[in-house]
Amino acid sequence: MDVLFTDWQTSGKGRAGRKWTAEKGETAAFSIVLKSVPPKAVRIIPHIMGLSVAEALENLVQIETGLKWPNDVIALISQDKINAGKKICGILCESVTTGNSTDLVAGAGINILQSEESFVRTGLPWAASVFSVTQKRIAPIETVKSVFNAFVSLYESVKTYGFTAVKDRYSARCVTLNKDILVNGERAYARAITDDGELLCDFINETRAVTASEVSVRGLYGYI
C-alpha cells in the first residue's frame, strides 16, 4: 500500500470529470494505491476512505463530522454556524481489473485552510475548510498521516470481514439516513445502509438498494 501526497492542486479530478484546484498549503490532496483488492472490499473502499477522514479530523481538531452517503465528509457544527452542513472533503476512487485481480486508487482532497470568501469566489457554496469551521490550523502532511493510519486499520478489517465490520461506525455518522432525499431527482426515503454499502431507499412504489455508481443523492431541500 502506497500513498502519494501534495498540498498544491492545479488540475485535480473530481466526480464526473469535474476539475478541482487549490492554492499551495491550503489543502491535503492524496491518493492511496491498493493492489489486488479483495472483491468484497472494492465497492466499499470509498466508504471507509470517508470514515477514515472523518475520524482522523475529529482526533486532530475535535471537529464534529458526518458522512453524506457514500463518502463526502461534512462539518456538522461550525463556530460561526454559517459553515455547518458543508463539505470539507471529497473522495474519488477508481479501479482497474485485470483477470481476477483489481487494483484501486482512492483519492481524497481535504480542505484545510481556505477561507469562506475563497469558496464564495470560486462558486462552491456547499464547501468549507477545517479552518473556516474551527478557526484551527493543521498541517496538511500531519492530516494525511492521520488519515492513512486510520485507513489502514479499517481496510484490514474489511479485507477479512467485509463492510459489516465497520457498518455500524459508518451508519452512525451517515447524515443521509432517516430523511427524505432525492435520488437522481426522484424523491425517496433513506432507510438503511446494506451490508454491501448500498443505500436502501423507500421510493413511491418500491423499496430498493442503490449504489453510488448508479445515482446522485441530494437532500430534499439542499446539499444534505
mmCIF file of N, CA and C in Angstrom, residues 46-160:
data_model
loop_
_atom_site.group_PDB
_atom_site.id
_atom_site.type_symbol
_atom_site.label_atom_id
_atom_site.label_comp_id
_atom_site.label_asym_id
_atom_site.label_seq_id
_atom_site.Cartn_x
_atom_site.Cartn_y
_atom_site.Cartn_z
ATOM 1 N N PRO A 46 -14.593 3.514 -1.026
ATOM 2 C CA PRO A 46 -14.981 4.917 -0.827
ATOM 3 C C PRO A 46 -15.590 5.178 0.547
ATOM 4 N N HIS A 47 -16.361 4.231 1.056
ATOM 5 C CA HIS A 47 -16.996 4.408 2.353
ATOM 6 C C HIS A 47 -15.953 4.467 3.475
ATOM 7 N N ILE A 48 -14.998 3.530 3.448
ATOM 8 C CA ILE A 48 -14.024 3.521 4.543
ATOM 9 C C ILE A 48 -13.006 4.654 4.392
ATOM 10 N N MET A 49 -12.816 5.145 3.164
ATOM 11 C CA MET A 49 -11.969 6.328 3.000
ATOM 12 C C MET A 49 -12.644 7.530 3.664
ATOM 13 N N GLY A 50 -13.934 7.703 3.429
ATOM 14 C CA GLY A 50 -14.659 8.788 4.076
ATOM 15 C C GLY A 50 -14.657 8.662 5.586
ATOM 16 N N LEU A 51 -14.855 7.447 6.079
ATOM 17 C CA LEU A 51 -14.850 7.215 7.518
ATOM 18 C C LEU A 51 -13.480 7.503 8.114
ATOM 19 N N SER A 52 -12.419 7.149 7.387
ATOM 20 C CA SER A 52 -11.057 7.420 7.856
ATOM 21 C C SER A 52 -10.809 8.911 8.004
ATOM 22 N N VAL A 53 -11.234 9.694 7.013
ATOM 23 C CA VAL A 53 -11.058 11.144 7.072
ATOM 24 C C VAL A 53 -11.850 11.728 8.237
ATOM 25 N N ALA A 54 -13.104 11.313 8.374
ATOM 26 C CA ALA A 54 -13.964 11.844 9.439
ATOM 27 C C ALA A 54 -13.368 11.579 10.822
ATOM 28 N N GLU A 55 -12.931 10.347 11.047
ATOM 29 C CA GLU A 55 -12.395 10.000 12.359
ATOM 30 C C GLU A 55 -11.049 10.678 12.614
ATOM 31 N N ALA A 56 -10.219 10.779 11.574
ATOM 32 C CA ALA A 56 -8.920 11.428 11.744
ATOM 33 C C ALA A 56 -9.075 12.903 12.075
ATOM 34 N N LEU A 57 -9.968 13.600 11.389
ATOM 35 C CA LEU A 57 -10.165 15.026 11.650
ATOM 36 C C LEU A 57 -10.728 15.262 13.049
ATOM 37 N N GLU A 58 -11.605 14.396 13.487
ATOM 38 C CA GLU A 58 -12.130 14.561 14.841
ATOM 39 C C GLU A 58 -11.019 14.425 15.873
ATOM 40 N N ASN A 59 -10.097 13.495 15.642
ATOM 41 C CA ASN A 59 -8.980 13.323 16.570
ATOM 42 C C ASN A 59 -8.009 14.493 16.531
ATOM 43 N N LEU A 60 -7.820 15.080 15.351
ATOM 44 C CA LEU A 60 -6.846 16.157 15.193
ATOM 45 C C LEU A 60 -7.346 17.490 15.743
ATOM 46 N N VAL A 61 -8.589 17.842 15.445
ATOM 47 C CA VAL A 61 -9.084 19.181 15.796
ATOM 48 C C VAL A 61 -10.438 19.171 16.502
ATOM 49 N N GLN A 62 -10.891 18.000 16.925
ATOM 50 C CA GLN A 62 -12.160 17.896 17.652
ATOM 51 C C GLN A 62 -13.319 18.519 16.868
ATOM 52 N N ILE A 63 -13.287 18.341 15.564
ATOM 53 C CA ILE A 63 -14.375 18.802 14.715
ATOM 54 C C ILE A 63 -15.431 17.705 14.638
ATOM 55 N N GLU A 64 -16.704 18.068 14.714
ATOM 56 C CA GLU A 64 -17.768 17.065 14.616
ATOM 57 C C GLU A 64 -18.128 16.870 13.153
ATOM 58 N N THR A 65 -18.002 15.643 12.680
ATOM 59 C CA THR A 65 -18.183 15.362 11.260
ATOM 60 C C THR A 65 -19.304 14.360 11.018
ATOM 61 N N GLY A 66 -19.813 14.395 9.793
ATOM 62 C CA GLY A 66 -20.774 13.408 9.330
ATOM 63 C C GLY A 66 -20.386 12.964 7.937
ATOM 64 N N LEU A 67 -21.059 11.946 7.435
ATOM 65 C CA LEU A 67 -20.791 11.435 6.098
ATOM 66 C C LEU A 67 -22.063 11.490 5.261
ATOM 67 N N LYS A 68 -22.011 12.237 4.178
ATOM 68 C CA LYS A 68 -23.090 12.201 3.197
ATOM 69 C C LYS A 68 -22.821 11.003 2.298
ATOM 70 N N TRP A 69 -23.735 10.066 2.266
ATOM 71 C CA TRP A 69 -23.526 8.824 1.520
ATOM 72 C C TRP A 69 -23.128 9.103 0.070
ATOM 73 N N PRO A 70 -22.095 8.424 -0.448
ATOM 74 C CA PRO A 70 -21.333 7.386 0.244
ATOM 75 C C PRO A 70 -20.093 7.881 0.986
ATOM 76 N N ASN A 71 -19.545 9.080 0.617
ATOM 77 C CA ASN A 71 -18.233 9.395 1.211
ATOM 78 C C ASN A 71 -17.899 10.868 1.375
ATOM 79 N N ASP A 72 -18.796 11.789 1.097
ATOM 80 C CA ASP A 72 -18.472 13.196 1.334
ATOM 81 C C ASP A 72 -18.415 13.454 2.839
ATOM 82 N N VAL A 73 -17.349 14.112 3.282
ATOM 83 C CA VAL A 73 -17.187 14.403 4.707
ATOM 84 C C VAL A 73 -17.747 15.795 4.990
ATOM 85 N N ILE A 74 -18.664 15.870 5.951
ATOM 86 C CA ILE A 74 -19.421 17.083 6.235
ATOM 87 C C ILE A 74 -19.092 17.599 7.628
ATOM 88 N N ALA A 75 -18.947 18.911 7.760
ATOM 89 C CA ALA A 75 -18.816 19.530 9.077
ATOM 90 C C ALA A 75 -20.213 19.708 9.658
ATOM 91 N N LEU A 76 -20.486 19.075 10.790
ATOM 92 C CA LEU A 76 -21.826 19.142 11.364
ATOM 93 C C LEU A 76 -22.051 20.391 12.194
ATOM 94 N N ILE A 77 -20.996 20.879 12.838
ATOM 95 C CA ILE A 77 -21.106 22.064 13.685
ATOM 96 C C ILE A 77 -19.995 23.032 13.323
ATOM 97 N N SER A 78 -20.344 24.300 13.215
ATOM 98 C CA SER A 78 -19.362 25.331 12.896
ATOM 99 C C SER A 78 -19.434 26.433 13.945
ATOM 100 N N GLN A 79 -18.283 27.009 14.292
ATOM 101 C CA GLN A 79 -18.264 28.084 15.294
ATOM 102 C C GLN A 79 -19.133 29.256 14.880
ATOM 103 N N ASP A 80 -19.130 29.568 13.572
ATOM 104 C CA ASP A 80 -19.916 30.713 13.115
ATOM 105 C C ASP A 80 -21.313 30.311 12.657
ATOM 106 N N LYS A 81 -21.627 29.018 12.731
ATOM 107 C CA LYS A 81 -22.922 28.448 12.351
ATOM 108 C C LYS A 81 -23.182 28.541 10.846
ATOM 109 N N ILE A 82 -22.425 29.332 10.124
ATOM 110 C CA ILE A 82 -22.644 29.503 8.688
ATOM 111 C C ILE A 82 -22.185 28.266 7.925
ATOM 112 N N ASN A 83 -21.097 27.654 8.377
ATOM 113 C CA ASN A 83 -20.495 26.564 7.624
ATOM 114 C C ASN A 83 -20.948 25.182 8.071
ATOM 115 N N ALA A 84 -21.855 25.098 9.013
ATOM 116 C CA ALA A 84 -22.379 23.793 9.424
ATOM 117 C C ALA A 84 -23.112 23.140 8.260
ATOM 118 N N GLY A 85 -22.879 21.848 8.083
ATOM 119 C CA GLY A 85 -23.529 21.119 7.000
ATOM 120 C C GLY A 85 -22.824 21.229 5.664
ATOM 121 N N LYS A 86 -21.624 21.798 5.656
ATOM 122 C CA LYS A 86 -20.889 21.958 4.407
ATOM 123 C C LYS A 86 -19.796 20.901 4.254
ATOM 124 N N LYS A 87 -19.402 20.675 3.019
ATOM 125 C CA LYS A 87 -18.452 19.625 2.668
ATOM 126 C C LYS A 87 -17.015 20.101 2.880
ATOM 127 N N ILE A 88 -16.226 19.297 3.619
ATOM 128 C CA ILE A 88 -14.826 19.646 3.839
ATOM 129 C C ILE A 88 -13.866 18.651 3.192
ATOM 130 N N CYS A 89 -14.405 17.597 2.602
ATOM 131 C CA CYS A 89 -13.546 16.630 1.912
ATOM 132 C C CYS A 89 -14.343 15.894 0.852
ATOM 133 N N GLY A 90 -13.736 15.782 -0.335
ATOM 134 C CA GLY A 90 -14.302 14.980 -1.406
ATOM 135 C C GLY A 90 -13.403 13.790 -1.695
ATOM 136 N N ILE A 91 -13.997 12.700 -2.136
ATOM 137 C CA ILE A 91 -13.256 11.455 -2.351
ATOM 138 C C ILE A 91 -13.637 10.867 -3.708
ATOM 139 N N LEU A 92 -12.649 10.376 -4.421
ATOM 140 C CA LEU A 92 -12.888 9.715 -5.706
ATOM 141 C C LEU A 92 -12.024 8.465 -5.769
ATOM 142 N N CYS A 93 -12.651 7.338 -6.056
ATOM 143 C CA CYS A 93 -11.933 6.065 -6.172
ATOM 144 C C CYS A 93 -12.094 5.522 -7.587
ATOM 145 N N GLU A 94 -11.005 5.030 -8.150
ATOM 146 C CA GLU A 94 -11.024 4.444 -9.481
ATOM 147 C C GLU A 94 -10.262 3.131 -9.450
ATOM 148 N N SER A 95 -10.755 2.145 -10.203
ATOM 149 C CA SER A 95 -10.136 0.820 -10.169
ATOM 150 C C SER A 95 -9.921 0.282 -11.572
ATOM 151 N N VAL A 96 -8.995 -0.661 -11.659
ATOM 152 C CA VAL A 96 -8.709 -1.375 -12.904
ATOM 153 C C VAL A 96 -8.658 -2.857 -12.582
ATOM 154 N N THR A 97 -9.417 -3.662 -13.334
ATOM 155 C CA THR A 97 -9.433 -5.103 -13.117
ATOM 156 C C THR A 97 -8.765 -5.811 -14.277
ATOM 157 N N THR A 98 -7.811 -6.655 -13.955
ATOM 158 C CA THR A 98 -7.123 -7.473 -14.945
ATOM 159 C C THR A 98 -7.261 -8.929 -14.530
ATOM 160 N N GLY A 99 -8.002 -9.701 -15.318
ATOM 161 C CA GLY A 99 -8.275 -11.072 -14.920
ATOM 162 C C GLY A 99 -9.096 -11.099 -13.648
ATOM 163 N N ASN A 100 -8.562 -11.727 -12.607
ATOM 164 C CA ASN A 100 -9.265 -11.794 -11.329
ATOM 165 C C ASN A 100 -8.709 -10.821 -10.296
ATOM 166 N N SER A 101 -7.815 -9.919 -10.737
ATOM 167 C CA SER A 101 -7.161 -9.010 -9.802
ATOM 168 C C SER A 101 -7.605 -7.571 -10.046
ATOM 169 N N THR A 102 -7.938 -6.867 -8.967
ATOM 170 C CA THR A 102 -8.357 -5.469 -9.052
ATOM 171 C C THR A 102 -7.399 -4.586 -8.285
ATOM 172 N N ASP A 103 -6.859 -3.580 -8.978
ATOM 173 C CA ASP A 103 -6.045 -2.543 -8.339
ATOM 174 C C ASP A 103 -6.886 -1.275 -8.250
ATOM 175 N N LEU A 104 -6.668 -0.484 -7.220
ATOM 176 C CA LEU A 104 -7.543 0.658 -6.965
ATOM 177 C C LEU A 104 -6.748 1.841 -6.430
ATOM 178 N N VAL A 105 -7.149 3.031 -6.846
ATOM 179 C CA VAL A 105 -6.601 4.275 -6.302
ATOM 180 C C VAL A 105 -7.726 5.017 -5.581
ATOM 181 N N ALA A 106 -7.525 5.269 -4.301
ATOM 182 C CA ALA A 106 -8.500 6.008 -3.501
ATOM 183 C C ALA A 106 -7.942 7.408 -3.250
ATOM 184 N N GLY A 107 -8.539 8.407 -3.898
ATOM 185 C CA GLY A 107 -8.056 9.779 -3.780
ATOM 186 C C GLY A 107 -8.957 10.627 -2.906
ATOM 187 N N ALA A 108 -8.362 11.565 -2.179
ATOM 188 C CA ALA A 108 -9.134 12.462 -1.313
ATOM 189 C C ALA A 108 -8.535 13.855 -1.346
ATOM 190 N N GLY A 109 -9.381 14.842 -1.222
ATOM 191 C CA GLY A 109 -8.942 16.230 -1.098
ATOM 192 C C GLY A 109 -9.605 16.860 0.111
ATOM 193 N N ILE A 110 -8.820 17.136 1.133
ATOM 194 C CA ILE A 110 -9.353 17.726 2.363
ATOM 195 C C ILE A 110 -9.079 19.223 2.359
ATOM 196 N N ASN A 111 -10.114 20.016 2.502
ATOM 197 C CA ASN A 111 -9.953 21.464 2.590
ATOM 198 C C ASN A 111 -9.427 21.813 3.980
ATOM 199 N N ILE A 112 -8.224 22.379 4.019
ATOM 200 C CA ILE A 112 -7.552 22.622 5.296
ATOM 201 C C ILE A 112 -7.640 24.082 5.738
ATOM 202 N N LEU A 113 -7.184 25.009 4.882
ATOM 203 C CA LEU A 113 -7.007 26.395 5.329
ATOM 204 C C LEU A 113 -7.774 27.429 4.509
ATOM 205 N N GLN A 114 -8.575 27.022 3.545
ATOM 206 C CA GLN A 114 -9.273 28.012 2.736
ATOM 207 C C GLN A 114 -10.239 28.847 3.582
ATOM 208 N N SER A 115 -10.388 30.100 3.177
ATOM 209 C CA SER A 115 -11.336 30.986 3.849
ATOM 210 C C SER A 115 -12.725 30.799 3.250
ATOM 211 N N GLU A 116 -13.720 31.223 3.999
ATOM 212 C CA GLU A 116 -15.084 31.173 3.486
ATOM 213 C C GLU A 116 -15.208 31.998 2.208
ATOM 214 N N GLU A 117 -14.502 33.133 2.154
ATOM 215 C CA GLU A 117 -14.553 34.000 0.978
ATOM 216 C C GLU A 117 -14.022 33.307 -0.272
ATOM 217 N N SER A 118 -13.023 32.440 -0.104
ATOM 218 C CA SER A 118 -12.456 31.766 -1.275
ATOM 219 C C SER A 118 -13.456 30.808 -1.904
ATOM 220 N N PHE A 119 -14.302 30.189 -1.095
ATOM 221 C CA PHE A 119 -15.311 29.297 -1.655
ATOM 222 C C PHE A 119 -16.408 30.088 -2.360
ATOM 223 N N VAL A 120 -16.751 31.234 -1.826
ATOM 224 C CA VAL A 120 -17.723 32.102 -2.494
ATOM 225 C C VAL A 120 -17.171 32.554 -3.833
ATOM 226 N N ARG A 121 -15.901 32.925 -3.835
ATOM 227 C CA ARG A 121 -15.253 33.417 -5.056
ATOM 228 C C ARG A 121 -15.182 32.353 -6.147
ATOM 229 N N THR A 122 -14.990 31.112 -5.753
ATOM 230 C CA THR A 122 -14.861 30.031 -6.735
ATOM 231 C C THR A 122 -16.181 29.324 -7.021
ATOM 232 N N GLY A 123 -17.277 29.828 -6.472
ATOM 233 C CA GLY A 123 -18.589 29.278 -6.774
ATOM 234 C C GLY A 123 -18.852 27.912 -6.174
ATOM 235 N N LEU A 124 -18.416 27.717 -4.917
ATOM 236 C CA LEU A 124 -18.621 26.442 -4.214
ATOM 237 C C LEU A 124 -19.403 26.697 -2.927
ATOM 238 N N PRO A 125 -20.706 26.918 -3.038
ATOM 239 C CA PRO A 125 -21.487 27.328 -1.867
ATOM 240 C C PRO A 125 -21.623 26.250 -0.797
ATOM 241 N N TRP A 126 -21.399 24.973 -1.156
ATOM 242 C CA TRP A 126 -21.564 23.897 -0.182
ATOM 243 C C TRP A 126 -20.237 23.429 0.396
ATOM 244 N N ALA A 127 -19.156 24.192 0.138
ATOM 245 C CA ALA A 127 -17.836 23.784 0.609
ATOM 246 C C ALA A 127 -17.390 24.614 1.810
ATOM 247 N N ALA A 128 -16.550 24.004 2.648
ATOM 248 C CA ALA A 128 -15.932 24.678 3.786
ATOM 249 C C ALA A 128 -14.581 24.031 4.024
ATOM 250 N N SER A 129 -13.793 24.625 4.902
ATOM 251 C CA SER A 129 -12.487 24.058 5.258
ATOM 252 C C SER A 129 -12.433 23.816 6.757
ATOM 253 N N VAL A 130 -11.445 23.050 7.181
ATOM 254 C CA VAL A 130 -11.256 22.827 8.609
ATOM 255 C C VAL A 130 -11.077 24.161 9.327
ATOM 256 N N PHE A 131 -10.319 25.075 8.718
ATOM 257 C CA PHE A 131 -10.078 26.379 9.339
ATOM 258 C C PHE A 131 -11.355 27.222 9.394
ATOM 259 N N SER A 132 -12.120 27.246 8.298
ATOM 260 C CA SER A 132 -13.319 28.093 8.289
ATOM 261 C C SER A 132 -14.373 27.579 9.269
ATOM 262 N N VAL A 133 -14.305 26.303 9.621
ATOM 263 C CA VAL A 133 -15.261 25.727 10.568
ATOM 264 C C VAL A 133 -14.792 25.866 12.007
ATOM 265 N N THR A 134 -13.484 25.625 12.239
ATOM 266 C CA THR A 134 -12.984 25.541 13.623
ATOM 267 C C THR A 134 -12.078 26.689 14.035
ATOM 268 N N GLN A 135 -11.586 27.469 13.047
ATOM 269 C CA GLN A 135 -10.579 28.504 13.296
ATOM 270 C C GLN A 135 -9.272 27.909 13.805
ATOM 271 N N LYS A 136 -9.048 26.631 13.511
ATOM 272 C CA LYS A 136 -7.809 25.953 13.891
ATOM 273 C C LYS A 136 -7.001 25.615 12.639
ATOM 274 N N ARG A 137 -5.689 25.715 12.766
ATOM 275 C CA ARG A 137 -4.786 25.410 11.656
ATOM 276 C C ARG A 137 -4.112 24.068 11.897
ATOM 277 N N ILE A 138 -4.168 23.201 10.891
ATOM 278 C CA ILE A 138 -3.468 21.930 10.958
ATOM 279 C C ILE A 138 -2.605 21.779 9.719
ATOM 280 N N ALA A 139 -1.508 21.062 9.855
ATOM 281 C CA ALA A 139 -0.585 20.877 8.743
ATOM 282 C C ALA A 139 -1.109 19.796 7.803
ATOM 283 N N PRO A 140 -1.107 20.046 6.484
ATOM 284 C CA PRO A 140 -1.580 19.038 5.541
ATOM 285 C C PRO A 140 -0.896 17.684 5.696
ATOM 286 N N ILE A 141 0.419 17.648 5.875
ATOM 287 C CA ILE A 141 1.120 16.372 5.947
ATOM 288 C C ILE A 141 0.717 15.590 7.198
ATOM 289 N N GLU A 142 0.522 16.284 8.318
ATOM 290 C CA GLU A 142 0.080 15.601 9.530
ATOM 291 C C GLU A 142 -1.343 15.062 9.362
ATOM 292 N N THR A 143 -2.146 15.787 8.618
ATOM 293 C CA THR A 143 -3.505 15.335 8.342
ATOM 294 C C THR A 143 -3.483 14.042 7.537
ATOM 295 N N VAL A 144 -2.651 14.008 6.506
ATOM 296 C CA VAL A 144 -2.561 12.814 5.659
ATOM 297 C C VAL A 144 -2.068 11.616 6.465
ATOM 298 N N LYS A 145 -1.077 11.821 7.307
ATOM 299 C CA LYS A 145 -0.566 10.722 8.131
ATOM 300 C C LYS A 145 -1.665 10.143 9.013
ATOM 301 N N SER A 146 -2.451 11.013 9.612
ATOM 302 C CA SER A 146 -3.514 10.560 10.499
ATOM 303 C C SER A 146 -4.589 9.793 9.739
ATOM 304 N N VAL A 147 -4.965 10.302 8.568
ATOM 305 C CA VAL A 147 -5.975 9.620 7.756
ATOM 306 C C VAL A 147 -5.452 8.269 7.282
ATOM 307 N N PHE A 148 -4.205 8.230 6.846
ATOM 308 C CA PHE A 148 -3.623 6.988 6.345
ATOM 309 C C PHE A 148 -3.617 5.916 7.436
ATOM 310 N N ASN A 149 -3.237 6.274 8.628
ATOM 311 C CA ASN A 149 -3.226 5.307 9.727
ATOM 312 C C ASN A 149 -4.628 4.773 10.016
ATOM 313 N N ALA A 150 -5.609 5.665 9.975
ATOM 314 C CA ALA A 150 -6.993 5.241 10.202
ATOM 315 C C ALA A 150 -7.464 4.318 9.080
ATOM 316 N N PHE A 151 -7.076 4.653 7.842
ATOM 317 C CA PHE A 151 -7.499 3.853 6.693
ATOM 318 C C PHE A 151 -6.918 2.447 6.755
ATOM 319 N N VAL A 152 -5.649 2.339 7.081
ATOM 320 C CA VAL A 152 -5.007 1.019 7.145
ATOM 321 C C VAL A 152 -5.754 0.103 8.104
ATOM 322 N N SER A 153 -6.112 0.634 9.258
ATOM 323 C CA SER A 153 -6.826 -0.162 10.256
ATOM 324 C C SER A 153 -8.189 -0.615 9.737
ATOM 325 N N LEU A 154 -8.931 0.301 9.125
ATOM 326 C CA LEU A 154 -10.246 -0.043 8.596
ATOM 327 C C LEU A 154 -10.141 -1.027 7.438
ATOM 328 N N TYR A 155 -9.168 -0.828 6.575
ATOM 329 C CA TYR A 155 -9.008 -1.687 5.405
ATOM 330 C C TYR A 155 -8.693 -3.122 5.822
ATOM 331 N N GLU A 156 -7.851 -3.288 6.804
ATOM 332 C CA GLU A 156 -7.527 -4.638 7.269
ATOM 333 C C GLU A 156 -8.783 -5.341 7.790
ATOM 334 N N SER A 157 -9.662 -4.581 8.428
ATOM 335 C CA SER A 157 -10.902 -5.173 8.937
ATOM 336 C C SER A 157 -11.821 -5.618 7.811
ATOM 337 N N VAL A 158 -12.021 -4.744 6.806
ATOM 338 C CA VAL A 158 -12.966 -5.096 5.742
ATOM 339 C C VAL A 158 -12.392 -6.146 4.802
ATOM 340 N N LYS A 159 -11.078 -6.228 4.680
ATOM 341 C CA LYS A 159 -10.491 -7.299 3.867
ATOM 342 C C LYS A 159 -10.865 -8.660 4.442
ATOM 343 N N THR A 160 -10.931 -8.745 5.742
ATOM 344 C CA THR A 160 -11.216 -10.013 6.405
ATOM 345 C C THR A 160 -12.708 -10.266 6.558
#
